[in-house]
Amino acid sequence: MIDINQLPTIDQLPSIETRFRAFAGPGAGKTTWLIKHVKNVLKDSKKLGVTRRIACITYTNIAAEQLLSRMDCDKSQIEVCTIHSFLYNNVIKPFAHLIKTDDDGDDLFNVAEMQGHEEHIPHADRIRRWLSTIEQRSGKRQNYYGYLNGRDSKANLVKYLGGLDYKFDNEGNIVLYSKKHVNVAVPSSNRELWIYKKKYWSDGVMHHEDVLYFANYIIRKSPRVLDFIRNRFPYIFIDEFQDTTVLQTSIVRKIADGDMTIGIIGDLAQSIYKFAGAVRTDFENLQLIGMGSYKLEQNFRSSQSIIDYLNTLRIDIQQRGYEDTPAGNPITLLVGSHSQSYRWVLDNISPDAIALAPEHRDVESIRTAVAVEGEHQVKKMFAEDSNSKRARYIHLLLTGYRWLERKNNKQAVKVVSQQLKALNPNASKFAIQKASIWILEELKKEASKRLTVHDFYLLINDHLEKKFQFKSHARFAAGGAQTFYRGCSVDEMLPFVKVDTQSDEKIRTIHSAKGTEFNHVLVCMQSSGDIERYILDAKAKLEAPSDEGRVYYVGFSRAKANLIIGVPELKDKLISALYKQGINVVRLQN
Ligand SMILES: Nc1ncnc2c1ncn2[C@@H]1O[C@H](COP(=O)(O)OP(=O)(O)OP(=O)(O)O)[C@@H](O)[C@H]1O
């Protein structure tokens, strides 16, 4: 294990050309530092130009979006993206001709129909065609159709196929496997799984996981592609490298085996994507020529008491605060149901507190139990308005504005334009865009936000009709819908309009909160056993192959001012050990 404490700090990085690998704990300013470094490269590098840019890569769309919105500089020479979109745009699209056929000259991918990459959702018709092909090729009746008849077996098959991914076998060949375990036998030999994939490829459908496969395929077939990438991106920086997968690491190694500057940054204790194929040890073990290892040792996010608590959980790094770090409140452990705990936190700590839980089912149960009146504004709108197309239209116009608030203007205009286009299919693209921008500008005004949704809707309809001769949805007749829209202002509705259900929710999974921070956080743990394993014995569990301990650690480390932990039951004998770790126990009354 790397002793991060012993590494030089990243401020000692000799130059912008230095290859680096940076380790840091939560809230250490990894993303902030990366942005600063990119700005330095932009300022000082002589290697950049119109076609020579800096790539800033991360692993999830949410993380890329956050990175982009935090990059407060000229972005014309920077490409901020996920690893998938980087490889798709810079390897697969320009070299698609190399995947038309395989090494034997047989059809591999229908490039003419290729349209980006998508989530792998197994498709009933393709599964049927696949089962039929493998049955024909085996030459005997296998009754594979049985899978599609039984509800259970079909669900298992869909789950298994949806979890397909690639890995290297012992001989270094790429093989297909499923990340999802199912309890029934399904066709799972590699020969059968490749046939399944080809059902999609022959239609030009590329799944996210295929992007890595084909990028690797293209690079193997024509290694000169690597020079093209290095030439186009003399600097490649990768955030959250602890979430890298074997195929990703293999491609990164190949790109870095030439003249370019690479920098990777991450936190081993925040590796929580094993289920998606992440191999955290790749970050620890990756050695590239000329690459130095550095650390960021501070925690700029949390109060001193939270930093002290986080330090009790890991051995590879001890974080320190900075001169203005507030002392903060002790960590509180609430014993009671998750919803009871969350209510307690809302009442006693802050109504803005966030609840984080490891599992979706916990998130759902807390949401149901603590749902407050206002949170139903959008649901209420759909319930009250019998014209569901109109309700959807209003909702999406407001969604467009929420994108604008997040500085994603492109998405904002897209969402609103789609609505106007659906009602006015013959309108020109220019008119649709102009009208969309007008609506968004209108929503920016404080005066518009104070209007009731009813009046705002009429204002927009009048303008679209007069100025653009656009059609709108029906006006309101007297009744429940009109009463609802008249009783609710745009301002009151907006907070409940989510642009993506994950990052806007106050009750969320820990995975969806990765990379974010909040003032007051309740982390819901499952049992007294979890407290023993992941708090009292955390040092061992943070290094364990399974992600559970690290998932809780990511949850704890999102808190800035107050960290509260909730658990349904707690053995009395644990109280004094918890106290030594800086945690006060409070038992809630039923
Ligand atoms: N040098 C700094 N001085 C003061 N505040 C900083 C500094 N660097 C980062 N911060 C603040 O600390 C917080 C955490 O920063 P950032 O999100 O960059 O950390 P991170 O290491 O990427 O976090 P994590 O991995 O836990 O998601 C942010 O609020 C950021 O504004």
PDB file of C-alpha atoms in Angstrom, residues 168-286:
ATOM      1  CA  PHE A 168      -8.809  -9.623 -20.469  1.00  0.00           C
ATOM      2  CA  ASP A 169      -8.464 -13.380 -19.997  1.00  0.00           C
ATOM      3  CA  ASN A 170      -5.230 -15.009 -18.785  1.00  0.00           C
ATOM      4  CA  GLU A 171      -3.789 -14.988 -22.320  1.00  0.00           C
ATOM      5  CA  GLY A 172      -4.482 -11.271 -22.697  1.00  0.00           C
ATOM      6  CA  ASN A 173      -7.450 -11.747 -25.062  1.00  0.00           C
ATOM      7  CA  ILE A 174     -10.529  -9.619 -24.589  1.00  0.00           C
ATOM      8  CA  VAL A 175     -13.507 -11.701 -23.507  1.00  0.00           C
ATOM      9  CA  LEU A 176     -17.102 -10.925 -22.675  1.00  0.00           C
ATOM     10  CA  TYR A 177     -18.491 -11.528 -19.199  1.00  0.00           C
ATOM     11  CA  SER A 178     -21.454 -10.308 -17.183  1.00  0.00           C
ATOM     12  CA  LYS A 179     -21.071  -8.137 -14.104  1.00  0.00           C
ATOM     13  CA  LYS A 180     -24.504  -9.365 -12.983  1.00  0.00           C
ATOM     14  CA  HIS A 181     -24.801 -12.670 -11.217  1.00  0.00           C
ATOM     15  CA  VAL A 182     -27.948 -14.688 -11.898  1.00  0.00           C
ATOM     16  CA  ASN A 183     -29.039 -17.899 -10.235  1.00  0.00           C
ATOM     17  CA  VAL A 184     -30.285 -19.667 -13.346  1.00  0.00           C
ATOM     18  CA  ALA A 185     -28.241 -21.080 -16.225  1.00  0.00           C
ATOM     19  CA  VAL A 186     -28.248 -18.743 -19.232  1.00  0.00           C
ATOM     20  CA  PRO A 187     -26.350 -19.004 -22.543  1.00  0.00           C
ATOM     21  CA  SER A 188     -23.046 -17.559 -21.399  1.00  0.00           C
ATOM     22  CA  SER A 189     -20.180 -19.031 -23.421  1.00  0.00           C
ATOM     23  CA  ASN A 190     -18.092 -16.383 -25.122  1.00  0.00           C
ATOM     24  CA  ARG A 191     -19.077 -17.727 -28.541  1.00  0.00           C
ATOM     25  CA  GLU A 192     -22.739 -17.229 -27.639  1.00  0.00           C
ATOM     26  CA  LEU A 193     -22.204 -13.778 -26.136  1.00  0.00           C
ATOM     27  CA  TRP A 194     -20.320 -12.486 -29.191  1.00  0.00           C
ATOM     28  CA  ILE A 195     -23.238 -13.622 -31.366  1.00  0.00           C
ATOM     29  CA  TYR A 196     -25.524 -11.607 -29.067  1.00  0.00           C
ATOM     30  CA  LYS A 197     -23.389  -8.472 -29.417  1.00  0.00           C
ATOM     31  CA  LYS A 198     -23.285  -8.813 -33.189  1.00  0.00           C
ATOM     32  CA  LYS A 199     -27.090  -8.627 -33.339  1.00  0.00           C
ATOM     33  CA  TYR A 200     -26.705  -5.013 -32.205  1.00  0.00           C
ATOM     34  CA  TRP A 201     -23.571  -4.234 -34.158  1.00  0.00           C
ATOM     35  CA  SER A 202     -25.119  -5.320 -37.442  1.00  0.00           C
ATOM     36  CA  ASP A 203     -27.826  -2.676 -36.797  1.00  0.00           C
ATOM     37  CA  GLY A 204     -25.215   0.000 -36.001  1.00  0.00           C
ATOM     38  CA  VAL A 205     -25.987   0.005 -32.260  1.00  0.00           C
ATOM     39  CA  MET A 206     -22.971   0.576 -30.020  1.00  0.00           C
ATOM     40  CA  HIS A 207     -23.360   0.220 -26.246  1.00  0.00           C
ATOM     41  CA  HIS A 208     -21.285   2.276 -23.808  1.00  0.00           C
ATOM     42  CA  GLU A 209     -19.142  -0.739 -22.961  1.00  0.00           C
ATOM     43  CA  ASP A 210     -18.502  -1.380 -26.686  1.00  0.00           C
ATOM     44  CA  VAL A 211     -16.812   2.019 -26.946  1.00  0.00           C
ATOM     45  CA  LEU A 212     -13.884   0.703 -24.886  1.00  0.00           C
ATOM     46  CA  TYR A 213     -13.834  -2.530 -26.865  1.00  0.00           C
ATOM     47  CA  PHE A 214     -13.794  -0.837 -30.275  1.00  0.00           C
ATOM     48  CA  ALA A 215     -11.310   1.852 -29.213  1.00  0.00           C
ATOM     49  CA  ASN A 216      -8.996  -0.920 -28.121  1.00  0.00           C
ATOM     50  CA  TYR A 217      -9.707  -2.823 -31.350  1.00  0.00           C
ATOM     51  CA  ILE A 218      -8.860   0.195 -33.517  1.00  0.00           C
ATOM     52  CA  ILE A 219      -5.650   0.911 -31.611  1.00  0.00           C
ATOM     53  CA  ARG A 220      -4.566  -2.726 -31.972  1.00  0.00           C
ATOM     54  CA  LYS A 221      -5.335  -2.693 -35.698  1.00  0.00           C
ATOM     55  CA  SER A 222      -3.612   0.625 -36.347  1.00  0.00           C
ATOM     56  CA  PRO A 223      -1.245   1.753 -33.585  1.00  0.00           C
ATOM     57  CA  ARG A 224      -0.658   5.001 -35.527  1.00  0.00           C
ATOM     58  CA  VAL A 225      -4.010   6.125 -34.125  1.00  0.00           C
ATOM     59  CA  LEU A 226      -2.088   6.689 -30.887  1.00  0.00           C
ATOM     60  CA  ASP A 227       0.111   9.318 -32.576  1.00  0.00           C
ATOM     61  CA  PHE A 228      -3.032  11.004 -33.835  1.00  0.00           C
ATOM     62  CA  ILE A 229      -4.406  11.211 -30.272  1.00  0.00           C
ATOM     63  CA  ARG A 230      -1.097  12.431 -28.805  1.00  0.00           C
ATOM     64  CA  ASN A 231      -0.827  15.032 -31.513  1.00  0.00           C
ATOM     65  CA  ARG A 232      -4.363  16.221 -30.931  1.00  0.00           C
ATOM     66  CA  PHE A 233      -4.094  16.110 -27.140  1.00  0.00           C
ATOM     67  CA  PRO A 234      -0.572  16.907 -25.946  1.00  0.00           C
ATOM     68  CA  TYR A 235      -2.058  17.014 -22.421  1.00  0.00           C
ATOM     69  CA  ILE A 236      -4.487  14.474 -21.031  1.00  0.00           C
ATOM     70  CA  PHE A 237      -5.668  14.759 -17.421  1.00  0.00           C
ATOM     71  CA  ILE A 238      -7.932  12.186 -15.828  1.00  0.00           C
ATOM     72  CA  ASP A 239      -9.903  12.863 -12.647  1.00  0.00           C
ATOM     73  CA  GLU A 240     -11.355  10.112 -10.380  1.00  0.00           C
ATOM     74  CA  PHE A 241      -8.802   7.595 -11.685  1.00  0.00           C
ATOM     75  CA  GLN A 242      -9.653   5.206  -8.831  1.00  0.00           C
ATOM     76  CA  ASP A 243     -12.702   4.264 -10.925  1.00  0.00           C
ATOM     77  CA  THR A 244     -10.698   3.103 -13.942  1.00  0.00           C
ATOM     78  CA  THR A 245     -11.468  -0.294 -15.501  1.00  0.00           C
ATOM     79  CA  VAL A 246      -8.922  -2.720 -16.973  1.00  0.00           C
ATOM     80  CA  LEU A 247      -9.712  -1.752 -20.560  1.00  0.00           C
ATOM     81  CA  GLN A 248      -9.511   1.943 -19.735  1.00  0.00           C
ATOM     82  CA  THR A 249      -6.173   1.520 -17.986  1.00  0.00           C
ATOM     83  CA  SER A 250      -4.846  -0.497 -20.921  1.00  0.00           C
ATOM     84  CA  ILE A 251      -5.803   2.276 -23.382  1.00  0.00           C
ATOM     85  CA  VAL A 252      -4.358   4.988 -21.120  1.00  0.00           C
ATOM     86  CA  ARG A 253      -1.075   3.051 -20.909  1.00  0.00           C
ATOM     87  CA  LYS A 254      -0.863   2.832 -24.693  1.00  0.00           C
ATOM     88  CA  ILE A 255      -1.586   6.523 -25.228  1.00  0.00           C
ATOM     89  CA  ALA A 256       0.985   7.442 -22.563  1.00  0.00           C
ATOM     90  CA  ASP A 257       3.646   5.277 -24.256  1.00  0.00           C
ATOM     91  CA  GLY A 258       4.780   8.225 -26.395  1.00  0.00           C
ATOM     92  CA  ASP A 259       5.422  11.934 -26.345  1.00  0.00           C
ATOM     93  CA  MET A 260       2.606  13.614 -24.383  1.00  0.00           C
ATOM     94  CA  THR A 261       1.864  14.763 -20.857  1.00  0.00           C
ATOM     95  CA  ILE A 262      -0.464  12.694 -18.736  1.00  0.00           C
ATOM     96  CA  GLY A 263      -1.781  13.434 -15.266  1.00  0.00           C
ATOM     97  CA  ILE A 264      -4.059  11.226 -13.211  1.00  0.00           C
ATOM     98  CA  ILE A 265      -5.665  12.082  -9.939  1.00  0.00           C
ATOM     99  CA  GLY A 266      -7.916  10.230  -7.518  1.00  0.00           C
ATOM    100  CA  ASP A 267      -8.593   8.788  -4.083  1.00  0.00           C
ATOM    101  CA  LEU A 268      -8.216   5.047  -3.479  1.00  0.00           C
ATOM    102  CA  ALA A 269     -10.681   5.228  -0.584  1.00  0.00           C
ATOM    103  CA  GLN A 270     -13.382   6.602  -2.878  1.00  0.00           C
ATOM    104  CA  SER A 271     -13.356   3.723  -5.338  1.00  0.00           C
ATOM    105  CA  ILE A 272     -17.004   2.586  -5.326  1.00  0.00           C
ATOM    106  CA  TYR A 273     -17.675   1.344  -8.838  1.00  0.00           C
ATOM    107  CA  LYS A 274     -16.533  -2.266  -8.587  1.00  0.00           C
ATOM    108  CA  PHE A 275     -19.977  -3.336  -9.817  1.00  0.00           C
ATOM    109  CA  ALA A 276     -19.245  -1.370 -12.996  1.00  0.00           C
ATOM    110  CA  GLY A 277     -15.868  -3.041 -13.461  1.00  0.00           C
ATOM    111  CA  ALA A 278     -13.637  -0.509 -11.617  1.00  0.00           C
ATOM    112  CA  VAL A 279     -10.279  -1.905 -10.475  1.00  0.00           C
ATOM    113  CA  ARG A 280      -8.955   0.424  -7.788  1.00  0.00           C
ATOM    114  CA  THR A 281      -5.549  -1.259  -7.606  1.00  0.00           C
ATOM    115  CA  ASP A 282      -4.864  -0.096 -11.187  1.00  0.00           C
ATOM    116  CA  PHE A 283      -4.542   3.434  -9.848  1.00  0.00           C
ATOM    117  CA  GLU A 284      -2.143   2.321  -7.141  1.00  0.00           C
ATOM    118  CA  ASN A 285      -0.079   0.130  -9.466  1.00  0.00           C
ATOM    119  CA  LEU A 286       0.041   2.213 -12.618  1.00  0.00           C
TER     120      LEU A 286
END
